[in-house]
Structure formats: structure tokens, C-alpha cells
mmCIF file with all atom_site columns, C-alpha atoms in Angstrom:
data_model
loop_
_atom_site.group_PDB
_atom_site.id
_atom_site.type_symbol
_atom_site.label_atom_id
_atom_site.label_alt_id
_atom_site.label_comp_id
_atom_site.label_asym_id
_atom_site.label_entity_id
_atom_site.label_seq_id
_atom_site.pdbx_PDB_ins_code
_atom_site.Cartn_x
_atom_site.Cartn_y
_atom_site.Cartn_z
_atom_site.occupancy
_atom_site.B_iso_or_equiv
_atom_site.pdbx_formal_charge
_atom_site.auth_seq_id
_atom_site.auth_comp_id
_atom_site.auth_asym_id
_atom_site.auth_atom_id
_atom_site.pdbx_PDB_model_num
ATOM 1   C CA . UNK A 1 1   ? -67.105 57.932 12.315  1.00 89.00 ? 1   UNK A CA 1
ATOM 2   C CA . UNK A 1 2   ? -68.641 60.935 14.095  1.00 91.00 ? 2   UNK A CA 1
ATOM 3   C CA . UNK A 1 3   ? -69.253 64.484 13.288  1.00 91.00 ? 3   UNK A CA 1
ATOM 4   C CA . UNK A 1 4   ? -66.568 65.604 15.601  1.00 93.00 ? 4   UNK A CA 1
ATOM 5   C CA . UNK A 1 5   ? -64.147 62.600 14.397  1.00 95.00 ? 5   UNK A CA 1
ATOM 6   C CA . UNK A 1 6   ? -64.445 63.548 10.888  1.00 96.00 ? 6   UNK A CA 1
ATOM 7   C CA . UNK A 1 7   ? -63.551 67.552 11.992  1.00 96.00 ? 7   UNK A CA 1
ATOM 8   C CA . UNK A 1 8   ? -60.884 66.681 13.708  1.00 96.00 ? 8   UNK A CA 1
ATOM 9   C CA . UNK A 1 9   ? -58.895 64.551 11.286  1.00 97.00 ? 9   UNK A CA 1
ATOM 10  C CA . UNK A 1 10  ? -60.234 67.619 8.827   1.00 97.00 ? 10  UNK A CA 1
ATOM 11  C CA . UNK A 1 11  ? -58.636 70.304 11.234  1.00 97.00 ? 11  UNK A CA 1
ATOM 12  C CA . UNK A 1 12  ? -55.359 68.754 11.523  1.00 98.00 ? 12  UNK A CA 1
ATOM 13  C CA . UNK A 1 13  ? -54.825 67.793 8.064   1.00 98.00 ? 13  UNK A CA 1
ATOM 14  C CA . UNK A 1 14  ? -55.901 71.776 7.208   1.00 98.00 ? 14  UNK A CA 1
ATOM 15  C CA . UNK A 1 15  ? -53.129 72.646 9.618   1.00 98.00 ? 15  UNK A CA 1
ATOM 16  C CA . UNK A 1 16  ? -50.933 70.901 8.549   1.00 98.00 ? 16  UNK A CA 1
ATOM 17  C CA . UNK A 1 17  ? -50.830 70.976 4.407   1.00 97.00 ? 17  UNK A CA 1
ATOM 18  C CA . UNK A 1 18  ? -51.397 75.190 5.537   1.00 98.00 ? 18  UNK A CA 1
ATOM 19  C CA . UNK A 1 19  ? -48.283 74.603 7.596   1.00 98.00 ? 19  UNK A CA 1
ATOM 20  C CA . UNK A 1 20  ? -46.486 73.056 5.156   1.00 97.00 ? 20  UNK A CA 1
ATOM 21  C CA . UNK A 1 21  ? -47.188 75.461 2.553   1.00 96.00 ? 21  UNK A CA 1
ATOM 22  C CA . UNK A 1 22  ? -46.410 78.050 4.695   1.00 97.00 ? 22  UNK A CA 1
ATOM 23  C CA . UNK A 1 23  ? -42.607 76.322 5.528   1.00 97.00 ? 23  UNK A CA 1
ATOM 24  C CA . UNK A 1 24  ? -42.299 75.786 1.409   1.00 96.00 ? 24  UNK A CA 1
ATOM 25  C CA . UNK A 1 25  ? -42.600 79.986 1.265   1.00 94.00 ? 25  UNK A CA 1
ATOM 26  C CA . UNK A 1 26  ? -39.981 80.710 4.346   1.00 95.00 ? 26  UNK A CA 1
ATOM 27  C CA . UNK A 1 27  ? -37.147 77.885 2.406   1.00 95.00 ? 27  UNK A CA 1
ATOM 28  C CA . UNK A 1 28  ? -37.735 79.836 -1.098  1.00 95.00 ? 28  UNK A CA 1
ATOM 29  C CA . UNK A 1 29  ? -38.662 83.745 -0.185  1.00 89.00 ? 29  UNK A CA 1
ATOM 30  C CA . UNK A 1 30  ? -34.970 84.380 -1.205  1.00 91.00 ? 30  UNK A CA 1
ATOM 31  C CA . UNK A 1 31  ? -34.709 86.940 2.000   1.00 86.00 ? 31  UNK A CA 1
ATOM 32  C CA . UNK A 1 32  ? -37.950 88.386 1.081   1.00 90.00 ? 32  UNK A CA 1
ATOM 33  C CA . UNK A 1 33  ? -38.585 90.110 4.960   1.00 93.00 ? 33  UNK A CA 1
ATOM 34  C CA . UNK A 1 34  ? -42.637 90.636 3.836   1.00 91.00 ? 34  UNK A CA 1
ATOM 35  C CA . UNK A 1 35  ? -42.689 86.884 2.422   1.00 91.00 ? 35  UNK A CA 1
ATOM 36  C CA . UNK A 1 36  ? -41.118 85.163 5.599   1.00 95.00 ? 36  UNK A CA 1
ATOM 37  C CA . UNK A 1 37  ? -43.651 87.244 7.987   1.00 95.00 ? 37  UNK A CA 1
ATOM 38  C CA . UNK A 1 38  ? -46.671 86.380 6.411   1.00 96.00 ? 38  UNK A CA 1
ATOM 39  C CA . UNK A 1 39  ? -45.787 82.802 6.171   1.00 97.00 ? 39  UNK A CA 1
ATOM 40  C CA . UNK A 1 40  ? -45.024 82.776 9.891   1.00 97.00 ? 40  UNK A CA 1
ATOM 41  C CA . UNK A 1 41  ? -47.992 84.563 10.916  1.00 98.00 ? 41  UNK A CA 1
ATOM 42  C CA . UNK A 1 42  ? -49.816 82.016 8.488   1.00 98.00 ? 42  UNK A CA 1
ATOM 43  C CA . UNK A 1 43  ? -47.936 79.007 10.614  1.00 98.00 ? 43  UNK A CA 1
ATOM 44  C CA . UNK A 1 44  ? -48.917 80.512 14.019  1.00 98.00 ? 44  UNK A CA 1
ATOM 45  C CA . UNK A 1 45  ? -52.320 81.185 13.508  1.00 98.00 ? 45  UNK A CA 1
ATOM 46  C CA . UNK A 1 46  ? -52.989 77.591 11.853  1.00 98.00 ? 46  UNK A CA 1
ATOM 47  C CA . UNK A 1 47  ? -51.041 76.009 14.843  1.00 98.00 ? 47  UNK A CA 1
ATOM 48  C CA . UNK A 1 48  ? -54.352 77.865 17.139  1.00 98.00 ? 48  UNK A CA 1
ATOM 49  C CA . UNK A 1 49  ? -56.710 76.563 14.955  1.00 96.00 ? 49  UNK A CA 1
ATOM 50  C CA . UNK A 1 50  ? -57.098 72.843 16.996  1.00 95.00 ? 50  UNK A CA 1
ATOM 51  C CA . UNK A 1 51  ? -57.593 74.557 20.695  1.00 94.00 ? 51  UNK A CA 1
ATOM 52  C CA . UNK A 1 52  ? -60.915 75.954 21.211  1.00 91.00 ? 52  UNK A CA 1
ATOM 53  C CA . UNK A 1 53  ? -59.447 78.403 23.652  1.00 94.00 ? 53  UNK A CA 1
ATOM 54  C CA . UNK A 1 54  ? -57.209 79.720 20.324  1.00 97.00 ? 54  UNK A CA 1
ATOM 55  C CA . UNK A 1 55  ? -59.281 78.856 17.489  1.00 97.00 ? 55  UNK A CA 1
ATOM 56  C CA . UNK A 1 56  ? -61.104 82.271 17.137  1.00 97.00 ? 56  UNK A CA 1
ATOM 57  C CA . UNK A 1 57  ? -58.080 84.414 17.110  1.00 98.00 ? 57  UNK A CA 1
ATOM 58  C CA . UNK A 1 58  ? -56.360 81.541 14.848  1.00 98.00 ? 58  UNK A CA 1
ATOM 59  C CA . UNK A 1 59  ? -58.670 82.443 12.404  1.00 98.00 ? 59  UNK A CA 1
ATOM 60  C CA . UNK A 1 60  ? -58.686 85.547 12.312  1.00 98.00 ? 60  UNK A CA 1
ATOM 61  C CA . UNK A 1 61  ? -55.139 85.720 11.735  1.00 98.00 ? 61  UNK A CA 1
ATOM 62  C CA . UNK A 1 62  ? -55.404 83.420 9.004   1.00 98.00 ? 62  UNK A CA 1
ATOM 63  C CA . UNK A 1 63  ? -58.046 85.749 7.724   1.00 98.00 ? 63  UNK A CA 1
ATOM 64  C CA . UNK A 1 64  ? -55.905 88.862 7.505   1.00 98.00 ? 64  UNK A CA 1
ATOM 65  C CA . UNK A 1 65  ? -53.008 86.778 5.953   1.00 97.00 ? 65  UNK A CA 1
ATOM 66  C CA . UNK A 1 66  ? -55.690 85.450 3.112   1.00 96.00 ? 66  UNK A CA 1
ATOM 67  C CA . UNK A 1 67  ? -57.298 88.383 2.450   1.00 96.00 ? 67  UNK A CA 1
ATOM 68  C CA . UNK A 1 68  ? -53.401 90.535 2.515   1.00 95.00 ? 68  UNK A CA 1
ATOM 69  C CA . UNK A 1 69  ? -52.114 87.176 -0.053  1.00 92.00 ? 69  UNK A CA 1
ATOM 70  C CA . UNK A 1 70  ? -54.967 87.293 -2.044  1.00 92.00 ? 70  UNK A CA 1
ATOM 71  C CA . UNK A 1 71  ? -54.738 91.352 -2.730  1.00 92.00 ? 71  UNK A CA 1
ATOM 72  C CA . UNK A 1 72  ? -50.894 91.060 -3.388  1.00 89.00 ? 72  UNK A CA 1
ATOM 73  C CA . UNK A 1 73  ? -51.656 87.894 -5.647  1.00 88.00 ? 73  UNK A CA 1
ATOM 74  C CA . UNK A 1 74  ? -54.229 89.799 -7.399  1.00 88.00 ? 74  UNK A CA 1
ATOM 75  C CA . UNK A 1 75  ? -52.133 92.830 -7.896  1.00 87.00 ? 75  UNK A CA 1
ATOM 76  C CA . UNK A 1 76  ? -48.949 90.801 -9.028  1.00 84.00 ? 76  UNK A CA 1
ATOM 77  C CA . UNK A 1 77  ? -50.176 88.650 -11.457 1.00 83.00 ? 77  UNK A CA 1
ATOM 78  C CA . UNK A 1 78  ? -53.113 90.893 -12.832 1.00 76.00 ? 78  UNK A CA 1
ATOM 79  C CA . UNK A 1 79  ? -56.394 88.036 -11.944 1.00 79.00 ? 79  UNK A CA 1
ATOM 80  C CA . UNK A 1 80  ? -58.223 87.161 -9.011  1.00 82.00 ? 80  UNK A CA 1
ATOM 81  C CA . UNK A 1 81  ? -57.019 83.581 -7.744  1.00 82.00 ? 81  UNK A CA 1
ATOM 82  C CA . UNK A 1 82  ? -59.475 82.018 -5.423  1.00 90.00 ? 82  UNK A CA 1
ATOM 83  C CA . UNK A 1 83  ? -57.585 79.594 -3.652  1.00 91.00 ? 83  UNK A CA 1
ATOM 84  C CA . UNK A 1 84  ? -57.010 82.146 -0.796  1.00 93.00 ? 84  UNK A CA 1
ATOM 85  C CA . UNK A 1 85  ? -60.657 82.166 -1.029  1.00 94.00 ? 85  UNK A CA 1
ATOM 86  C CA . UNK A 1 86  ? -60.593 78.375 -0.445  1.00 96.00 ? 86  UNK A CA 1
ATOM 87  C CA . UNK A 1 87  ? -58.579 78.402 2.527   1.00 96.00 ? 87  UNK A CA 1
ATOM 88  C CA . UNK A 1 88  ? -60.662 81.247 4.268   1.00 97.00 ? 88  UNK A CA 1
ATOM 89  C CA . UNK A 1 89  ? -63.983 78.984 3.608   1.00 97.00 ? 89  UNK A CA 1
ATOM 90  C CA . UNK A 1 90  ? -62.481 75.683 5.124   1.00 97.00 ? 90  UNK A CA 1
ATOM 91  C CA . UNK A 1 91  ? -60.999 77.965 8.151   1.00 98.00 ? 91  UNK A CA 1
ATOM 92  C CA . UNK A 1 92  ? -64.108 79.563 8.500   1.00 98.00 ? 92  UNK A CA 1
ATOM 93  C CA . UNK A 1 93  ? -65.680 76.427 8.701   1.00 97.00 ? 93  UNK A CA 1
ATOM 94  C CA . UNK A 1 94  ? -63.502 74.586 10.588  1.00 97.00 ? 94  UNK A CA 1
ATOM 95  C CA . UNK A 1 95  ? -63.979 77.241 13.666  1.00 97.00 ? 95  UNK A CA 1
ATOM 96  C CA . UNK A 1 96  ? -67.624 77.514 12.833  1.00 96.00 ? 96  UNK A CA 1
ATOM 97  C CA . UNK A 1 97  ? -68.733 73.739 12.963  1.00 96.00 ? 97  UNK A CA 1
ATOM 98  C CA . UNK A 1 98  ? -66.422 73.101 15.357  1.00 94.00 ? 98  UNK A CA 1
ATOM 99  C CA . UNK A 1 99  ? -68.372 75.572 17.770  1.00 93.00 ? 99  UNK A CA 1
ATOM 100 C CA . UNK A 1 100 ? -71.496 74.735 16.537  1.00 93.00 ? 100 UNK A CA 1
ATOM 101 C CA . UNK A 1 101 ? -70.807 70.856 17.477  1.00 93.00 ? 101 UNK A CA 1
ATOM 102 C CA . UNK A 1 102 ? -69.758 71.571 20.773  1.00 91.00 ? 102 UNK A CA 1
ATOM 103 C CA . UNK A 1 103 ? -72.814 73.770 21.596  1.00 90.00 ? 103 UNK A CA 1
ATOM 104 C CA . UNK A 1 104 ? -75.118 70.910 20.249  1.00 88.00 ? 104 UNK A CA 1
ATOM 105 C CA . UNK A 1 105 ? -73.384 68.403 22.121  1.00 84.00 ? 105 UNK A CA 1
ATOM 106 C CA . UNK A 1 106 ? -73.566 70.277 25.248  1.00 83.00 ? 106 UNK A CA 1
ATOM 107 C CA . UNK A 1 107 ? -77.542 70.498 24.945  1.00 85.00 ? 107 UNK A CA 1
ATOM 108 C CA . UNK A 1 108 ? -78.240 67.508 23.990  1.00 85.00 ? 108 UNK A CA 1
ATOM 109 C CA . UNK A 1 109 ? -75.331 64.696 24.576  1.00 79.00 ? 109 UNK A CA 1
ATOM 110 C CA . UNK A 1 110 ? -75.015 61.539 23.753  1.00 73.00 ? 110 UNK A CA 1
ATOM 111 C CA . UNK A 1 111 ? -75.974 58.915 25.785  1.00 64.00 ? 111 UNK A CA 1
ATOM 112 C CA . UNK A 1 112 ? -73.070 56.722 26.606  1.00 60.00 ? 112 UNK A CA 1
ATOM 113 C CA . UNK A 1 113 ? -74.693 53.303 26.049  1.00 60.00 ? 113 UNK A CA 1
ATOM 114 C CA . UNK A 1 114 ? -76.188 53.940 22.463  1.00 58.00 ? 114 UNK A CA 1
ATOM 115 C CA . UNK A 1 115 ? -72.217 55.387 21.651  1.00 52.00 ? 115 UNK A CA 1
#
């Protein structure tokens, strides 16, 4: 399996447990209005994450939303959880390899006969 095979699967499976988590908050925020938009700004900026046209501004979002659940996680429950933390490193990472494979494979690609 590639590089770019193994981010891809990695991307979409990101999305998509982020997604889902994100769905699990909307069914149970009890008609909390700050709950339900976070968890659909957290949706819509996931869902940019796979298009490389989207995947900057994707992340970002998902940055703000992190760093804003992290602070009111912190401040609710009195510790520092770093699972936000988590999801900002794979994001970050996602978007960062992703562009960093690209530029590689744009310099130097691969000839189609060894493939």
C-alpha cells in the first residue's frame, strides 16, 4: 500500500468517527443552541478535510472548534483533557502530509512501469 493509499483510508476514517462523534453531540445536546453549533461546525469542516481545494480551511475550522472544546472542557470539569489535543495533531497531519505528498510527487513522480 502507498503513502497516499494509507492517508487516504486514514483521512476518511478521521472524518468519519469525527463525524460521527459530532452527530452523537447534536442527538443528546438536550436543545443546547452552543452544543448543536459547534458540533455542526465540527461536521462541516471535517466533511472539507478530503478535497485539497477545502482541506486548509477544513482545518482550521476544526482547529477553532478543538481549541473552543478543549477550553470549555477544561473549565467544566476542572483538568486538561487531551483528546482535543489528539484530534488537532491527526488533523494537522492529515492536511500537512497530505500536501507534503502531493508536492513530492509532483517533483519527482513515479514512473508508471515500476508502479
Amino acid at each position: 500500500m502507498t503513502p497516499q493509499r494509507i492517508l487516504l483510508v486514514y483521512r476518511w476514517v478521521f472524518v468519519t468517527l469525527i463525524a460521527l462523534a459530532s452527530i452523537q453531540t447534536i442527538v443528546s445536546a438536550d436543545g443546547d443552541r452552543h452544543a448543536l453549533l459547534l458540533a455542526s461546525v465540527e461536521i462541516a469542516a471535517a466533511l472539507m478535510l478530503p478535497w485539497r481545494r477545502t482541506a486548509m480551511a477544513g482545518l482550521i475550522g476544526l482547529l477553532l472548534v478543538f481549541a473552543i472544546a478543549q477550553i470549555l472542557t477544561a473549565h467544566a470539569h476542572a483538568g486538561f483533557p487531551t483528546h482535543y489535543l489528539q484530534y488537532a495533531a491527526s488533523a494537522i497531519l492529515i492536511v500537512t502530509l497530505g500536501a507534503a505528498l502531493e508536492r513530492n510527487e509532483r517533483l519527482c513522480p513515479r514512473d508508471p512501469v515500476k508502479s
